[in-house]
PDB file with SEQRES, HELIX, SHEET and CRYST1 records, atoms N, CA, C and O in Angstrom:
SEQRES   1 A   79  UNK UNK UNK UNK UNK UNK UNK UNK UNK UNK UNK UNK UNK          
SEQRES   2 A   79  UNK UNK UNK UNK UNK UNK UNK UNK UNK UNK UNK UNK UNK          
SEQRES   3 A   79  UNK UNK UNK UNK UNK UNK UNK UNK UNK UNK UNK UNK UNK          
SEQRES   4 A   79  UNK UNK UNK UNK UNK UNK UNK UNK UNK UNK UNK UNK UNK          
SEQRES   5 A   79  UNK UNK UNK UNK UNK UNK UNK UNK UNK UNK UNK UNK UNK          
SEQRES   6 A   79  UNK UNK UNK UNK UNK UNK UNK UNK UNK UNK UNK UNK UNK          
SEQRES   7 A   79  UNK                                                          
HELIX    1 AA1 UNK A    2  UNK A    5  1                                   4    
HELIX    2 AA2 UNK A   42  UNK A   44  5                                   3    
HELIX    3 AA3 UNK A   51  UNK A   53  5                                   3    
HELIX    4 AA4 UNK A   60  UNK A   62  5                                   3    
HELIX    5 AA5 UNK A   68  UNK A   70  5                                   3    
HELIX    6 AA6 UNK A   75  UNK A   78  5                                   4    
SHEET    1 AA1 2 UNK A  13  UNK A  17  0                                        
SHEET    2 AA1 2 UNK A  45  UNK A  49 -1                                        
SHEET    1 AA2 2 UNK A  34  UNK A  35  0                                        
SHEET    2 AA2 2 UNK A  40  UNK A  41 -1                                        
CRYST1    1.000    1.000    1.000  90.00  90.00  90.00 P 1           1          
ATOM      1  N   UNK A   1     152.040  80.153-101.320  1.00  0.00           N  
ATOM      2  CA  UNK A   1     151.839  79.032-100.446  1.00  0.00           C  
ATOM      3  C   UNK A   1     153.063  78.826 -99.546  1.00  0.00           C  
ATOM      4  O   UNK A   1     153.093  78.462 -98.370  1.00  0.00           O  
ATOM      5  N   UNK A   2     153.973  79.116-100.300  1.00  0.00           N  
ATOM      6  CA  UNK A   2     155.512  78.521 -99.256  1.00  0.00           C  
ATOM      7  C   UNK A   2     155.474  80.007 -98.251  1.00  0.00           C  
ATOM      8  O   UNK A   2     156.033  79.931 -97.157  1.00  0.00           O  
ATOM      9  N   UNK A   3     154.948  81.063 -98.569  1.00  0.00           N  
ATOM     10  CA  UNK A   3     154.852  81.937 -97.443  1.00  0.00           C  
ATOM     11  C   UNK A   3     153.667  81.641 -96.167  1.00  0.00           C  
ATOM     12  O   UNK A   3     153.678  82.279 -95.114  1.00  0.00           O  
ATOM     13  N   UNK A   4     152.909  80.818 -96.409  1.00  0.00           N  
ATOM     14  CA  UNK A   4     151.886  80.201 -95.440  1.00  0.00           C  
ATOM     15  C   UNK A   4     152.711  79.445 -94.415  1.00  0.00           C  
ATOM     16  O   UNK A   4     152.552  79.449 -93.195  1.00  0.00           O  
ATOM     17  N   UNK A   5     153.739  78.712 -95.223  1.00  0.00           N  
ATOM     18  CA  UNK A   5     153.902  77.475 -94.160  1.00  0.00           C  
ATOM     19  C   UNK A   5     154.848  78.220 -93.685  1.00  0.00           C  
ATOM     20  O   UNK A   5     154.596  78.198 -92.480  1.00  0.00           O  
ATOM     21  N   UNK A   6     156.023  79.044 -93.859  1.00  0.00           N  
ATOM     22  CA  UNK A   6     156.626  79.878 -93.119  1.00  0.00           C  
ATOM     23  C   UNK A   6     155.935  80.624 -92.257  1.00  0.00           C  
ATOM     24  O   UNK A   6     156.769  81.346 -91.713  1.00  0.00           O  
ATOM     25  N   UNK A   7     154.512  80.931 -91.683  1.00  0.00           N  
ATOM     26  CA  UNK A   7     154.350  81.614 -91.201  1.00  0.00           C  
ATOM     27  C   UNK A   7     153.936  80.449 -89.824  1.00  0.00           C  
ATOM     28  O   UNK A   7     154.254  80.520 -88.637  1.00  0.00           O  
ATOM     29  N   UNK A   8     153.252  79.582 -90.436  1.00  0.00           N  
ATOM     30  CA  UNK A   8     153.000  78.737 -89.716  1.00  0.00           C  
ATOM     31  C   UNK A   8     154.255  77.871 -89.172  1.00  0.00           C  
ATOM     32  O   UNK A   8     154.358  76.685 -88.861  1.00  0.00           O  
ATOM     33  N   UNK A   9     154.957  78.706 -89.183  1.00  0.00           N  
ATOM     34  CA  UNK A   9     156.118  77.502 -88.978  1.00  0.00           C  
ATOM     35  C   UNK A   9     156.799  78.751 -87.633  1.00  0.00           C  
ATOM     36  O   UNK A   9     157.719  78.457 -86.870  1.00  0.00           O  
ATOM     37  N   UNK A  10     156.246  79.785 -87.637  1.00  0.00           N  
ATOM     38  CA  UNK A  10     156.654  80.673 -86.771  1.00  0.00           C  
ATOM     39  C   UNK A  10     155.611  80.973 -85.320  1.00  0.00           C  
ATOM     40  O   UNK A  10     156.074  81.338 -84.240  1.00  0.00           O  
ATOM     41  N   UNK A  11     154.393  80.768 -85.541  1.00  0.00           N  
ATOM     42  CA  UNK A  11     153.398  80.542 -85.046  1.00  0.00           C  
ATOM     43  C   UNK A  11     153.890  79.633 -83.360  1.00  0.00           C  
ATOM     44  O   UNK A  11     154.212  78.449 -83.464  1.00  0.00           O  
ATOM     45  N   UNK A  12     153.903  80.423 -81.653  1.00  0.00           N  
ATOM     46  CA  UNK A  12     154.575  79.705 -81.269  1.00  0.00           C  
ATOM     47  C   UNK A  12     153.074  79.558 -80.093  1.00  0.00           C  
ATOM     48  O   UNK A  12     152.237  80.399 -79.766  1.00  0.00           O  
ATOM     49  N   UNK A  13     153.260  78.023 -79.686  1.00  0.00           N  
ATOM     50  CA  UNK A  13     151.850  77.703 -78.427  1.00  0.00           C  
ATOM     51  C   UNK A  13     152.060  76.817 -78.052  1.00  0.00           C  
ATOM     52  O   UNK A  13     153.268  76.649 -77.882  1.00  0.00           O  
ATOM     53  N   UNK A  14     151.365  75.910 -77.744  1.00  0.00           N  
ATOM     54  CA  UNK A  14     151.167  74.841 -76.704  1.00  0.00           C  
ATOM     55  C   UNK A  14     150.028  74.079 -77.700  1.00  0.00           C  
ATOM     56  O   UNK A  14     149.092  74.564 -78.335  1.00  0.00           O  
ATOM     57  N   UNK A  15     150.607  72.367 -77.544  1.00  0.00           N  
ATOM     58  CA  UNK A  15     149.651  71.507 -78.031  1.00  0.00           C  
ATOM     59  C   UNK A  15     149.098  70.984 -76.936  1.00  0.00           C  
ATOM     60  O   UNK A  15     149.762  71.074 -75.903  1.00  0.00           O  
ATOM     61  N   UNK A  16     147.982  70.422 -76.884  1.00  0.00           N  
ATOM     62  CA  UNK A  16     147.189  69.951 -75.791  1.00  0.00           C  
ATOM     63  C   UNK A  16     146.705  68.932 -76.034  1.00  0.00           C  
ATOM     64  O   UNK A  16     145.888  69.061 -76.946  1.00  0.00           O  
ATOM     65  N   UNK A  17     146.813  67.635 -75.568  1.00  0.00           N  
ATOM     66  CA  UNK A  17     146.109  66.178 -75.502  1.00  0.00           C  
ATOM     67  C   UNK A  17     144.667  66.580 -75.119  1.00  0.00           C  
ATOM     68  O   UNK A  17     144.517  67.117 -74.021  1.00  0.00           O  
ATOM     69  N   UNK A  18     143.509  66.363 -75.968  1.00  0.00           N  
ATOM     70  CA  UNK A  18     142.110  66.609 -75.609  1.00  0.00           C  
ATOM     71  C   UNK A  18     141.976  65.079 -74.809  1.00  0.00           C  
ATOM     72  O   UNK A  18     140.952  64.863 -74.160  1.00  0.00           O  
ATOM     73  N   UNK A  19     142.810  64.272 -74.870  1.00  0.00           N  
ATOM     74  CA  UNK A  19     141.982  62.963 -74.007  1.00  0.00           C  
ATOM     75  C   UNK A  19     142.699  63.402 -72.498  1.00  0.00           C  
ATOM     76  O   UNK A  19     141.908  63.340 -71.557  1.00  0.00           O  
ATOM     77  N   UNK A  20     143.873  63.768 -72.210  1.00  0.00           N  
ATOM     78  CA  UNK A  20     144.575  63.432 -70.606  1.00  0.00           C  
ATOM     79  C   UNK A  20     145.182  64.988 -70.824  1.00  0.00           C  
ATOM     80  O   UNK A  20     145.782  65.232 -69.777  1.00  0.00           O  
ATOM     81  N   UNK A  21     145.291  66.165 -71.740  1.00  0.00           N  
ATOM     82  CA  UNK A  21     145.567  67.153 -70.708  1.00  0.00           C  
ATOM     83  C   UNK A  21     146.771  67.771 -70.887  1.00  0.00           C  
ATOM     84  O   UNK A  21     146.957  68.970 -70.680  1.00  0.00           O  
ATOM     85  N   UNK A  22     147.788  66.812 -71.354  1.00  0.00           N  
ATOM     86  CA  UNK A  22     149.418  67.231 -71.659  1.00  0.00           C  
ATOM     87  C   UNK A  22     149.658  68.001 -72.777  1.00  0.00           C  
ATOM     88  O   UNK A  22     149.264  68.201 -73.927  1.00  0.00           O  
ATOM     89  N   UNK A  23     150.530  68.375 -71.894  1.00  0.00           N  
ATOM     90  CA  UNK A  23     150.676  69.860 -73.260  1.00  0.00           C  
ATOM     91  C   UNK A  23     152.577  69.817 -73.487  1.00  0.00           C  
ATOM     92  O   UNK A  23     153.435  69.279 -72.787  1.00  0.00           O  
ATOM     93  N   UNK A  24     152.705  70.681 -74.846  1.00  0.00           N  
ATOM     94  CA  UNK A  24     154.010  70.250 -75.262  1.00  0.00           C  
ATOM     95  C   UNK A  24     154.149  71.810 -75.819  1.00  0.00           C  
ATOM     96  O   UNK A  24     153.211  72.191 -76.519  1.00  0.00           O  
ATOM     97  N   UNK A  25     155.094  72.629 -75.604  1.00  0.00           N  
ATOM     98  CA  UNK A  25     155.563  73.945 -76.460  1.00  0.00           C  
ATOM     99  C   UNK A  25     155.113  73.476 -77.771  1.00  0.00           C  
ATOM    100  O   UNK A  25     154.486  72.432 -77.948  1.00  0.00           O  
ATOM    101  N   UNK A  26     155.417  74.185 -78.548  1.00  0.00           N  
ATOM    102  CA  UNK A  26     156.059  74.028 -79.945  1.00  0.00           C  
ATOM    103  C   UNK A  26     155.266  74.803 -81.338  1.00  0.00           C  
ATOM    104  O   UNK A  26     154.301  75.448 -80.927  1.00  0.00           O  
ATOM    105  N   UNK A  27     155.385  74.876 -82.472  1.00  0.00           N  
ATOM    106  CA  UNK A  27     154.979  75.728 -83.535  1.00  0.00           C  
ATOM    107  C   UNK A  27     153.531  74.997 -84.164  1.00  0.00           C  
ATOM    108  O   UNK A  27     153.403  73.785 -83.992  1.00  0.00           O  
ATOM    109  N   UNK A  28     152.730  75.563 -84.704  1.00  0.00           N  
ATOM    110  CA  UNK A  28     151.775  75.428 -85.508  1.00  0.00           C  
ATOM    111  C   UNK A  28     151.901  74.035 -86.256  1.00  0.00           C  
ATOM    112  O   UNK A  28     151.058  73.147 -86.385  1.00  0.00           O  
ATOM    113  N   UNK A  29     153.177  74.111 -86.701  1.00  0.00           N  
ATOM    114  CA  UNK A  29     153.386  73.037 -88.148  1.00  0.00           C  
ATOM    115  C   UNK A  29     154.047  71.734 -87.036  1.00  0.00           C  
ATOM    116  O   UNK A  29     154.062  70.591 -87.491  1.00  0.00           O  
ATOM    117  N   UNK A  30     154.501  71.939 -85.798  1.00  0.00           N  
ATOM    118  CA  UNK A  30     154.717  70.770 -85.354  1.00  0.00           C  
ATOM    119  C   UNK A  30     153.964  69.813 -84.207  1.00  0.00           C  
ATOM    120  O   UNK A  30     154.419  69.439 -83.126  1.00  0.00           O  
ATOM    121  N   UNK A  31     152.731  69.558 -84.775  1.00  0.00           N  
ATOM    122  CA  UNK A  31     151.896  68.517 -83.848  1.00  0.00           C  
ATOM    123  C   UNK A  31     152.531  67.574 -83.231  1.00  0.00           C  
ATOM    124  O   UNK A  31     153.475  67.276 -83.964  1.00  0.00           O  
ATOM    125  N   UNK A  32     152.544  67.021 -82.422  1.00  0.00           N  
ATOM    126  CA  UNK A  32     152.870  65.893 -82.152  1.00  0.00           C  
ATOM    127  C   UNK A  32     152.370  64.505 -82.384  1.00  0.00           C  
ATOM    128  O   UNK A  32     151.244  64.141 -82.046  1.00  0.00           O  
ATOM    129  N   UNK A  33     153.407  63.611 -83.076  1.00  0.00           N  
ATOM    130  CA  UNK A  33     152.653  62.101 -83.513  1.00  0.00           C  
ATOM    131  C   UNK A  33     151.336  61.815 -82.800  1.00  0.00           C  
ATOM    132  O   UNK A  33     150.170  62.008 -83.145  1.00  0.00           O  
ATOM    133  N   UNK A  34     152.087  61.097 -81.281  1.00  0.00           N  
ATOM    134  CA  UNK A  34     151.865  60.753 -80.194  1.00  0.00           C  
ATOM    135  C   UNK A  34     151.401  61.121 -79.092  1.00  0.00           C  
ATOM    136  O   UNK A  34     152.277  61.927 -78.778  1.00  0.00           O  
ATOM    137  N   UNK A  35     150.544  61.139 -78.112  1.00  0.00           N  
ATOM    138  CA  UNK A  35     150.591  61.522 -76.981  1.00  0.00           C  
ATOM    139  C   UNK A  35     151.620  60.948 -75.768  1.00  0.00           C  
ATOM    140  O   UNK A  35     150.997  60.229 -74.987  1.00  0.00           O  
ATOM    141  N   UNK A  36     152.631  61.055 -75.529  1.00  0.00           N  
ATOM    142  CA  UNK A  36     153.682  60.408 -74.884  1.00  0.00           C  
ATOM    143  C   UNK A  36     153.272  59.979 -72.909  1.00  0.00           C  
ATOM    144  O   UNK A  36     153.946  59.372 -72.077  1.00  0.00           O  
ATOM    145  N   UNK A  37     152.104  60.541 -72.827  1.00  0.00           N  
ATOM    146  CA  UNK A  37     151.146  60.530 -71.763  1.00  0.00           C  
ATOM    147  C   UNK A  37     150.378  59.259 -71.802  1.00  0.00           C  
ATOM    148  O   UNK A  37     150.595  58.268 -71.104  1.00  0.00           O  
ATOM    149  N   UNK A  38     149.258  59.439 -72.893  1.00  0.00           N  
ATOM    150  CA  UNK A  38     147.935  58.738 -73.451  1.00  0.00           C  
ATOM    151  C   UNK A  38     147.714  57.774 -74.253  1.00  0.00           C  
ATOM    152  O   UNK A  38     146.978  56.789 -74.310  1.00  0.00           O  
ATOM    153  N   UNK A  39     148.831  58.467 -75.111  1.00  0.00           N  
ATOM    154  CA  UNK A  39     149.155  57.203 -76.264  1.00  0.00           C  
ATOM    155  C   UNK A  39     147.864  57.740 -77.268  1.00  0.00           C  
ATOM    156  O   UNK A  39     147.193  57.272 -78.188  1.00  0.00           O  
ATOM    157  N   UNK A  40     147.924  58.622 -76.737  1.00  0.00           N  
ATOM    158  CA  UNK A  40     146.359  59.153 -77.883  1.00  0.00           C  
ATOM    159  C   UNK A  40     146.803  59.533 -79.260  1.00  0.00           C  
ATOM    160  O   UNK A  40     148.006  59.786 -79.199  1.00  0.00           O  
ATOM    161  N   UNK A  41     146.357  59.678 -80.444  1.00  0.00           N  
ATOM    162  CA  UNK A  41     147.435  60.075 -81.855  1.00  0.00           C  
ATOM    163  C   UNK A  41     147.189  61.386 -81.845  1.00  0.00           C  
ATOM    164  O   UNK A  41     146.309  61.862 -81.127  1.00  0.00           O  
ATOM    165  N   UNK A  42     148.093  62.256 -82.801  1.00  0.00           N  
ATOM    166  CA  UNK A  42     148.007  63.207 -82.766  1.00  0.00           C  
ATOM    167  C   UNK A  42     146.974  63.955 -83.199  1.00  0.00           C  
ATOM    168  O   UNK A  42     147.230  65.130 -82.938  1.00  0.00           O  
ATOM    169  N   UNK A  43     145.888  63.840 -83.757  1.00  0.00           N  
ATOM    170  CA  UNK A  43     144.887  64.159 -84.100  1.00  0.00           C  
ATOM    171  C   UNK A  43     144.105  65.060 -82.920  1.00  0.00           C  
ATOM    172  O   UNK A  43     143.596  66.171 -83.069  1.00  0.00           O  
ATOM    173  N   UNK A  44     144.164  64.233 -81.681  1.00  0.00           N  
ATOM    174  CA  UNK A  44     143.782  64.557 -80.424  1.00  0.00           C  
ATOM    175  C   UNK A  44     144.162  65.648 -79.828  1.00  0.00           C  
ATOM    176  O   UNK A  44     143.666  66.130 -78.810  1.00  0.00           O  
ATOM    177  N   UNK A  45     145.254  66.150 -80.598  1.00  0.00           N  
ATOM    178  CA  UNK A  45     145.892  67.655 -80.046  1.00  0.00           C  
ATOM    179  C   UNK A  45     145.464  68.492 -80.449  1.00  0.00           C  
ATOM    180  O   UNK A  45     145.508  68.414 -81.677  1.00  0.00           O  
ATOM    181  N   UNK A  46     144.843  69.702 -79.988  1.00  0.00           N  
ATOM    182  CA  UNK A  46     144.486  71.008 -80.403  1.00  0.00           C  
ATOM    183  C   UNK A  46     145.672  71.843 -79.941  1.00  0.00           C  
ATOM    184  O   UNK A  46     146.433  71.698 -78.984  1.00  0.00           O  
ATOM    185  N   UNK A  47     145.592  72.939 -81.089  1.00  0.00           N  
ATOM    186  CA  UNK A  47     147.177  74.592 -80.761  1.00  0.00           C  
ATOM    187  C   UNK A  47     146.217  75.354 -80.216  1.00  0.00           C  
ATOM    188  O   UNK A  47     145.045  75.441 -80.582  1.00  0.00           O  
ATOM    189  N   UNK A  48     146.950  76.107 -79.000  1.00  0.00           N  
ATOM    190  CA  UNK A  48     146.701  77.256 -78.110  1.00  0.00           C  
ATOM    191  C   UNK A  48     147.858  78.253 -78.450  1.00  0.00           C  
ATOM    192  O   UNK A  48     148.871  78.267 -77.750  1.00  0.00           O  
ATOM    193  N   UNK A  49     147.672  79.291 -79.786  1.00  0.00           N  
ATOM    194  CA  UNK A  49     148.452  80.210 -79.726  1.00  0.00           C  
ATOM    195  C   UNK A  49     148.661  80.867 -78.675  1.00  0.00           C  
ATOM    196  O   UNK A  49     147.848  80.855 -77.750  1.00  0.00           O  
ATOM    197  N   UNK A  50     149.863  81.599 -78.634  1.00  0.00           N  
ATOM    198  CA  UNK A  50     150.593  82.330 -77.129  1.00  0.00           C  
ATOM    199  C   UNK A  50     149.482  83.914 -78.200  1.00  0.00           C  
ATOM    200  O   UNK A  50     148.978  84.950 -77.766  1.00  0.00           O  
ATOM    201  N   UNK A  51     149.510  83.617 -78.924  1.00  0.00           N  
ATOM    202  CA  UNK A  51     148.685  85.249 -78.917  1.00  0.00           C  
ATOM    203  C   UNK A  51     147.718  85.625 -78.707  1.00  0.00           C  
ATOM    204  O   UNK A  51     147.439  86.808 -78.512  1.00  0.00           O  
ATOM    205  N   UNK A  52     146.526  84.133 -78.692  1.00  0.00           N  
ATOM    206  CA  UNK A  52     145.265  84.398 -78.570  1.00  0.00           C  
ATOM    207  C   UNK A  52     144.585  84.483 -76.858  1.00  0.00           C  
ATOM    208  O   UNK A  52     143.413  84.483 -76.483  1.00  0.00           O  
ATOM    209  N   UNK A  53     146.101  84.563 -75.944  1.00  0.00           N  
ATOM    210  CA  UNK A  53     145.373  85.566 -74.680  1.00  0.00           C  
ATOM    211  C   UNK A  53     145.526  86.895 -74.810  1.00  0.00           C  
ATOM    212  O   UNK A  53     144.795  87.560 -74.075  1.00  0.00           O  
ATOM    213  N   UNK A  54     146.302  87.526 -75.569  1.00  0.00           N  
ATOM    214  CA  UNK A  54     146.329  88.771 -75.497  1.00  0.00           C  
ATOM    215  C   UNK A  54     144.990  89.263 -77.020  1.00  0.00           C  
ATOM    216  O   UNK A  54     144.755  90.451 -77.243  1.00  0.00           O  
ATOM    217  N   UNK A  55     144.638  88.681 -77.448  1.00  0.00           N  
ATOM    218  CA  UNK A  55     143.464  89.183 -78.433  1.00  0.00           C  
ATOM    219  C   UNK A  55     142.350  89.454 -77.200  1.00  0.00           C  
ATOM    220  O   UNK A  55     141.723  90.453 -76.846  1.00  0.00           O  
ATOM    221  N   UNK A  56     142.426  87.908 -76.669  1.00  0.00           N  
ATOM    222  CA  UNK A  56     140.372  88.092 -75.906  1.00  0.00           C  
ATOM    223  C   UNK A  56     140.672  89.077 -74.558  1.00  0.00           C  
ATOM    224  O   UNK A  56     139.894  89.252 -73.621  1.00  0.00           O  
ATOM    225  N   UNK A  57     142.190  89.745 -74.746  1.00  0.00           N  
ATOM    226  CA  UNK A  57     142.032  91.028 -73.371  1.00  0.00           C  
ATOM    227  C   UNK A  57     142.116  89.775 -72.284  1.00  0.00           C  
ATOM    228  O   UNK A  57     141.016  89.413 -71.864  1.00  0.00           O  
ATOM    229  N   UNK A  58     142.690  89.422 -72.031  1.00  0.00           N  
ATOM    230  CA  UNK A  58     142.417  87.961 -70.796  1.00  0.00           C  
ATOM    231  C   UNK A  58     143.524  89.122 -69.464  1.00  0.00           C  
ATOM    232  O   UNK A  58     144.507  89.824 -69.700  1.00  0.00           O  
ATOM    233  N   UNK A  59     142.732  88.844 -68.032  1.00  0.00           N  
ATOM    234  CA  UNK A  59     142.866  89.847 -67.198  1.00  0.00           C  
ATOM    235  C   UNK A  59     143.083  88.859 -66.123  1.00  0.00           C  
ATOM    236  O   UNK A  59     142.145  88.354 -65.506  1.00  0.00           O  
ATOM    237  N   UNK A  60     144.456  88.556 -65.879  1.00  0.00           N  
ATOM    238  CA  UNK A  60     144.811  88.336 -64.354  1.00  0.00           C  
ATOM    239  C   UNK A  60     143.971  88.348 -63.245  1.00  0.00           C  
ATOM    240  O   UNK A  60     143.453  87.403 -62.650  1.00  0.00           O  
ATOM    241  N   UNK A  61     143.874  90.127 -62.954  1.00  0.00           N  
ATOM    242  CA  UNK A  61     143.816  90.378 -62.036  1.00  0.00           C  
ATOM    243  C   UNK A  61     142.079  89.893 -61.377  1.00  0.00           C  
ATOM    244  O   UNK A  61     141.793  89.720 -60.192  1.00  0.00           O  
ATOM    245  N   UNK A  62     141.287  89.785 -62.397  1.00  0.00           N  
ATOM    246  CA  UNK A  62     139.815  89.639 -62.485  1.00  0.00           C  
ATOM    247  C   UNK A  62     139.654  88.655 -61.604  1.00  0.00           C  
ATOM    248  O   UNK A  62     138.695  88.861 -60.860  1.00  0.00           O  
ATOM    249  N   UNK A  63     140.452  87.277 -61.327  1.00  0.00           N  
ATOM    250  CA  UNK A  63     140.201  85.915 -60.478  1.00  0.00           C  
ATOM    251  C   UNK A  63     141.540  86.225 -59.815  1.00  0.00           C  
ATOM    252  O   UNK A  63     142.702  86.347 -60.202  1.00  0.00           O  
ATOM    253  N   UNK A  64     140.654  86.327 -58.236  1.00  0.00           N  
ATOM    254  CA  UNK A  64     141.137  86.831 -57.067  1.00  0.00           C  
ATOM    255  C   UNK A  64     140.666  85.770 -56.326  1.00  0.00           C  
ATOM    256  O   UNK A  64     139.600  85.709 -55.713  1.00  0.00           O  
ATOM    257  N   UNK A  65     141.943  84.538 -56.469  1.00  0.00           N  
ATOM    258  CA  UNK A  65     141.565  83.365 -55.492  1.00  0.00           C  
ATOM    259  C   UNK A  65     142.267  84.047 -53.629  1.00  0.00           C  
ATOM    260  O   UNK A  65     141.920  83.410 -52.634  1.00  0.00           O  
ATOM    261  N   UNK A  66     142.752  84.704 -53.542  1.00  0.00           N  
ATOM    262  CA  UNK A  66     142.956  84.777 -51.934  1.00  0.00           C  
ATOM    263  C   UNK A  66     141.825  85.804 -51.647  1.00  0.00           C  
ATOM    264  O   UNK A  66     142.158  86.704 -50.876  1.00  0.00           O  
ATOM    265  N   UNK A  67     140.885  85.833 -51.995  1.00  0.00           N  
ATOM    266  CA  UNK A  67     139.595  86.600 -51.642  1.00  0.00           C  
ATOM    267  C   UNK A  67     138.776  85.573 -50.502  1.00  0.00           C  
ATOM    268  O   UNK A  67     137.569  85.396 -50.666  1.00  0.00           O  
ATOM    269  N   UNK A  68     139.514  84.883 -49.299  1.00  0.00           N  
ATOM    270  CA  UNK A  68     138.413  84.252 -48.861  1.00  0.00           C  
ATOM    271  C   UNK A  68     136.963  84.641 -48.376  1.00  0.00           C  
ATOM    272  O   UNK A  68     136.277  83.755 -47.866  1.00  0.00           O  
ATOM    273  N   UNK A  69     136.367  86.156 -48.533  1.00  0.00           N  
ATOM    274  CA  UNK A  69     135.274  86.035 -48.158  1.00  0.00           C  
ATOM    275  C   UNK A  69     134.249  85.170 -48.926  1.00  0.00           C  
ATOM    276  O   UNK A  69     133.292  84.517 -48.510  1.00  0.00           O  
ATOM    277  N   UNK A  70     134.754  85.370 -50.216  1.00  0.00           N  
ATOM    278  CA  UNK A  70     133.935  84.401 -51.344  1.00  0.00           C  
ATOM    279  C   UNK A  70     134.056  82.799 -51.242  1.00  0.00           C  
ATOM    280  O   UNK A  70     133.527  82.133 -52.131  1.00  0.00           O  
ATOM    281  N   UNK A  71     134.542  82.337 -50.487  1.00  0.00           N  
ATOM    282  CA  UNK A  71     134.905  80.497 -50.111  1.00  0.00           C  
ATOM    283  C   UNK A  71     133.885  80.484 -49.656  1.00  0.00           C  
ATOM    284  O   UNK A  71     133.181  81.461 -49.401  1.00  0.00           O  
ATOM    285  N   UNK A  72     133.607  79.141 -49.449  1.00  0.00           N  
ATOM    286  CA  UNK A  72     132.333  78.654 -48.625  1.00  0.00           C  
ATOM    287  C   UNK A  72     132.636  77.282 -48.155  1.00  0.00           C  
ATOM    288  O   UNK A  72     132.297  76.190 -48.610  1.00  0.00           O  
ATOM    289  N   UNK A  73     133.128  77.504 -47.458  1.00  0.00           N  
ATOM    290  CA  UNK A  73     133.233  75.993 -46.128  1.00  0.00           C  
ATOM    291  C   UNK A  73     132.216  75.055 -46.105  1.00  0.00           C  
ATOM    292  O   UNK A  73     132.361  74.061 -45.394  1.00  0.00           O  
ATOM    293  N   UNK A  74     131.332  75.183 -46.682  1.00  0.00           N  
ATOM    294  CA  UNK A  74     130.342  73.708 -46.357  1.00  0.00           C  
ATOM    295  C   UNK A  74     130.635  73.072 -47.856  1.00  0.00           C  
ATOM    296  O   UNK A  74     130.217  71.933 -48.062  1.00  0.00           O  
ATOM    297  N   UNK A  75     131.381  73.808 -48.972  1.00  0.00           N  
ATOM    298  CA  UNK A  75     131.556  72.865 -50.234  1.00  0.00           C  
ATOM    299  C   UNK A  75     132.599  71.601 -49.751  1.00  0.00           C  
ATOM    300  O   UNK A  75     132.472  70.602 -50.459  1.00  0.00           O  
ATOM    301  N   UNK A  76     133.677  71.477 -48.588  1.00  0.00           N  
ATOM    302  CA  UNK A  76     134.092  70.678 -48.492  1.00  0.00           C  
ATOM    303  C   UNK A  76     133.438  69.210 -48.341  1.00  0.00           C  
ATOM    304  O   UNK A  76     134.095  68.228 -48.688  1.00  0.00           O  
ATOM    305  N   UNK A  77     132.312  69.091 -47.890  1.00  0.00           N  
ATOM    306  CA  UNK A  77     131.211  68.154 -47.674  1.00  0.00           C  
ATOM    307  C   UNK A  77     130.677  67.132 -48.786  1.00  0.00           C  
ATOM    308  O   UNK A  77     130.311  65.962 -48.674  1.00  0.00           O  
ATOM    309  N   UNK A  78     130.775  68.151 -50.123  1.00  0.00           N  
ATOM    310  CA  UNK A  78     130.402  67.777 -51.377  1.00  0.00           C  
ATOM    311  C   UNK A  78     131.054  66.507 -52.347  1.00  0.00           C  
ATOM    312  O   UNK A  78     130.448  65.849 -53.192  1.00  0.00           O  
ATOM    313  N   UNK A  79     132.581  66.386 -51.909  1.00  0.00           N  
ATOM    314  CA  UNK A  79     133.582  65.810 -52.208  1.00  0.00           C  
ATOM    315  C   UNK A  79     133.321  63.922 -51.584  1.00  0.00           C  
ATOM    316  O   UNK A  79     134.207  63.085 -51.761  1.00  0.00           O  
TER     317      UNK A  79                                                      
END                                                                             
């Protein structure tokens, strides 16, 4: 067991406020209380391991926003 929480204690990502969005570095084992944003509790935070973009193959190059042939000028209207 004490090798679990060492591992989890190495484990490095980003916490994320599911109510407003803010995100904070930090390890597996250290949630944050608070949302220092939201005031939301920590419960509200989900971990985004730094490893799990390189598992799902996640590809840069695939979203090619200066591609303007693909824009469409009448979505400004929509707003």
């Amino acid at each position: 067991m004490a090798r679990s929480m060492q591992m989890q204690s190495t484990i490095t990502g980003e916490w994320e406020c599911d109510e407003c969005g803010y995100t904070r570095r930090g390890t597996l084992r250290n949630r944050p209380g608070r949302c220092p944003e939201c005031g939301a509790p920590g419960e509200a935070f989900s971990f985004w391991s730094d490893d799990e973009d390189e598992e799902e193959g996640w590809d840069d190059e695939e979203d090619d926003w200066d591609d303007e042939e693909d824009w469409d000028d009448d979505d400004d209207d929509d707003y």
